[in-house]
Coordinates of C-alpha atoms in Angstrom, one line a residue:
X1 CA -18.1 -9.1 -1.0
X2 CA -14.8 -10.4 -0.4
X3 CA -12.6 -9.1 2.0
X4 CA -9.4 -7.1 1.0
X5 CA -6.0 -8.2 2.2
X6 CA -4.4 -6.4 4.5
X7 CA -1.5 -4.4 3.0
X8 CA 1.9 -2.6 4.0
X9 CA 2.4 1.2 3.4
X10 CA 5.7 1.8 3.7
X11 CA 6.2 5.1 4.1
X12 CA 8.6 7.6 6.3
X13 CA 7.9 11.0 8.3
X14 CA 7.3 14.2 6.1
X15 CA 6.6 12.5 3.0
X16 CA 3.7 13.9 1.4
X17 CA 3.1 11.4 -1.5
X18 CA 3.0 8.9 1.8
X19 CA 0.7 11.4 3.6
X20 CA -1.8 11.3 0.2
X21 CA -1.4 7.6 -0.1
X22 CA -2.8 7.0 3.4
X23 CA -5.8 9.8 2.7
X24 CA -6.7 7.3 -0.7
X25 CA -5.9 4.2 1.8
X26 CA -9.0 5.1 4.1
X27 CA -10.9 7.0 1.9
X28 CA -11.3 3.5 -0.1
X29 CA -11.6 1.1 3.0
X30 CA -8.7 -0.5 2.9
X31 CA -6.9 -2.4 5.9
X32 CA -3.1 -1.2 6.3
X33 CA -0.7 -1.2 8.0
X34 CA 2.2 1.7 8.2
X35 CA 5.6 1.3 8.5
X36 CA 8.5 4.1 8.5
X37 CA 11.2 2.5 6.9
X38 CA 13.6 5.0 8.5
X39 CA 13.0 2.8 11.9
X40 CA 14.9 -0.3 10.1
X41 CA 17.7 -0.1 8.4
X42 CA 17.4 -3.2 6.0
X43 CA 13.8 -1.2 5.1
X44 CA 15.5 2.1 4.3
X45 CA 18.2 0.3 2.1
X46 CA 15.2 -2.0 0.5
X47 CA 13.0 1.2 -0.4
X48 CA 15.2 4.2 0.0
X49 CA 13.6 7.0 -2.0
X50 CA 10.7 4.9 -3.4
X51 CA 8.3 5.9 -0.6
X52 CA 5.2 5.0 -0.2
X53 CA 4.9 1.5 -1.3
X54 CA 2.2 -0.5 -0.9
X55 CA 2.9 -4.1 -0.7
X56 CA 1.3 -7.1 -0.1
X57 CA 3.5 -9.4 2.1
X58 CA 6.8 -9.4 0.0
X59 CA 4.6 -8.6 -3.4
X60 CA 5.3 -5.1 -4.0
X61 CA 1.8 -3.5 -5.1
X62 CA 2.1 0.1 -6.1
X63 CA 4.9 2.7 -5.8
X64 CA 5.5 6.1 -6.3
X65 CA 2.3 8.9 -6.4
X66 CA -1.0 6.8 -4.9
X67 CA -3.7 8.2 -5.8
X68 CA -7.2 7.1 -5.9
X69 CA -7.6 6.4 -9.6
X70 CA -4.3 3.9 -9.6
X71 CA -6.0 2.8 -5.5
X72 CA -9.3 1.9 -6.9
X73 CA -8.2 -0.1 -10.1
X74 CA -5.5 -2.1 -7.5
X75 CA -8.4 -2.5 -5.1
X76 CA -10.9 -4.0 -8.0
X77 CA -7.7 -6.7 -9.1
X78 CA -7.5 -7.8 -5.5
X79 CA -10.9 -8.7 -5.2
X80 CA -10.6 -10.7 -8.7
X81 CA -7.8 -12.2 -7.2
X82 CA -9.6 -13.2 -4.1
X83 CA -12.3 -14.1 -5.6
X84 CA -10.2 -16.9 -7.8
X85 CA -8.9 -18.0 -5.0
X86 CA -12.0 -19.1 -3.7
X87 CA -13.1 -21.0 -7.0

């Protein structure tokens, strides 16, 4: 099986939408990385009150409430896409 890519969770301190995103982010295998966008200011004024968002380099994936059903479908498209890639 192809590998996933891995992705930023941006995401700050006390957010519980970012809290369940990151539950759905393990509980589906995927390789992350977290990043409080309240420790960078150009972050904070990029994503302000959209927290979490899961991005893929400057591709932004999902936003908003992550939960598995909208984490599964995302995780099925990337392995299509890597899978093209490949072809």
């Amino acid at each position: 099986m192809s590998r996933l890519p891995t992705l930023t969770l941006y995401t700050r301190a006390g957010c519980h939408l970012c809290e369940q995103a990151e539950e759905g982010l393990r509980a589906l295998d995927y390789r992350y990385e977290a990043v409080d966008v309240d420790g960078d200011l150009a972050l904070k004024a990029r994503y302000g009150d959209d927290v979490p968002v899961l991005a893929l380099g400057e591709r932004v994936l999902l936003k908003g409430v992550l939960g598995k059903g909208r984490l599964s479908a995302l995780k099925l498209q990337l392995l299509r896409e890597a899978g093209a890639g490949r072809g």
